[in-house]
Amino acid sequence: ITVASEVMAILCLATDLKDLEKRLGDIIVAYRRDKSAVYARDLKADGAMAVLLKDAMQPNLVQTLENNPAFVHGGPFANIAHGCNSVVATTTALKLADYVVTEA
């Protein structure tokens, strides 16, 4: 769950696909014998991870039992990420409504 936690946090904090790929590339995956970091971008894994998460960058629009619209996006669970929904969901909602309530 540790790896999933970091990727979920990155997904929720990314503002667009380019930002997502950059953040994924910044993940430290190992250390060399000289104790320097090996990043996901060094393994050319950042692009592949971004492609896998491309569709996940789009927030889901759902309807509550009271017929209100709601964006559900990311993993807003403090045990696996930073504890609130995605930046994309919040910024999208702010463009569509006068006020936004978010879980945190």
Coordinates of C-alpha atoms in Angstrom, one line a residue, residues 10-46:
I10 CA 0.6 12.5 -6.6
L11 CA -2.6 12.0 -8.6
C12 CA -4.6 14.1 -6.2
L13 CA -2.1 17.0 -6.2
A14 CA -1.4 17.1 -9.9
T15 CA -3.0 19.9 -11.8
D16 CA -2.7 18.4 -15.3
L17 CA -1.1 15.5 -17.2
K18 CA 2.2 17.3 -17.6
D19 CA 2.4 18.0 -13.9
L20 CA 1.4 14.4 -13.1
E21 CA 4.2 13.0 -15.3
K22 CA 6.7 15.4 -13.6
R23 CA 5.6 14.4 -10.1
L24 CA 5.7 10.7 -11.0
G25 CA 9.2 11.1 -12.3
D26 CA 10.3 12.6 -9.0
I27 CA 9.5 9.3 -7.1
I28 CA 12.6 7.8 -5.6
V29 CA 12.6 4.1 -6.5
A30 CA 16.1 3.1 -5.2
Y31 CA 19.5 4.3 -4.1
R32 CA 22.8 3.6 -5.9
R33 CA 25.9 2.3 -4.0
D34 CA 27.1 5.9 -3.7
K35 CA 23.8 6.7 -1.9
S36 CA 22.5 8.9 -4.7
A37 CA 18.8 8.6 -5.6
V38 CA 17.4 6.7 -8.6
Y39 CA 14.2 8.4 -9.7
A40 CA 11.4 6.9 -11.7
R41 CA 12.3 9.2 -14.6
D42 CA 15.8 7.6 -14.6
L43 CA 14.1 4.3 -15.5
K44 CA 11.9 6.0 -18.1
A45 CA 8.9 4.9 -16.1
D46 CA 7.3 8.3 -15.6

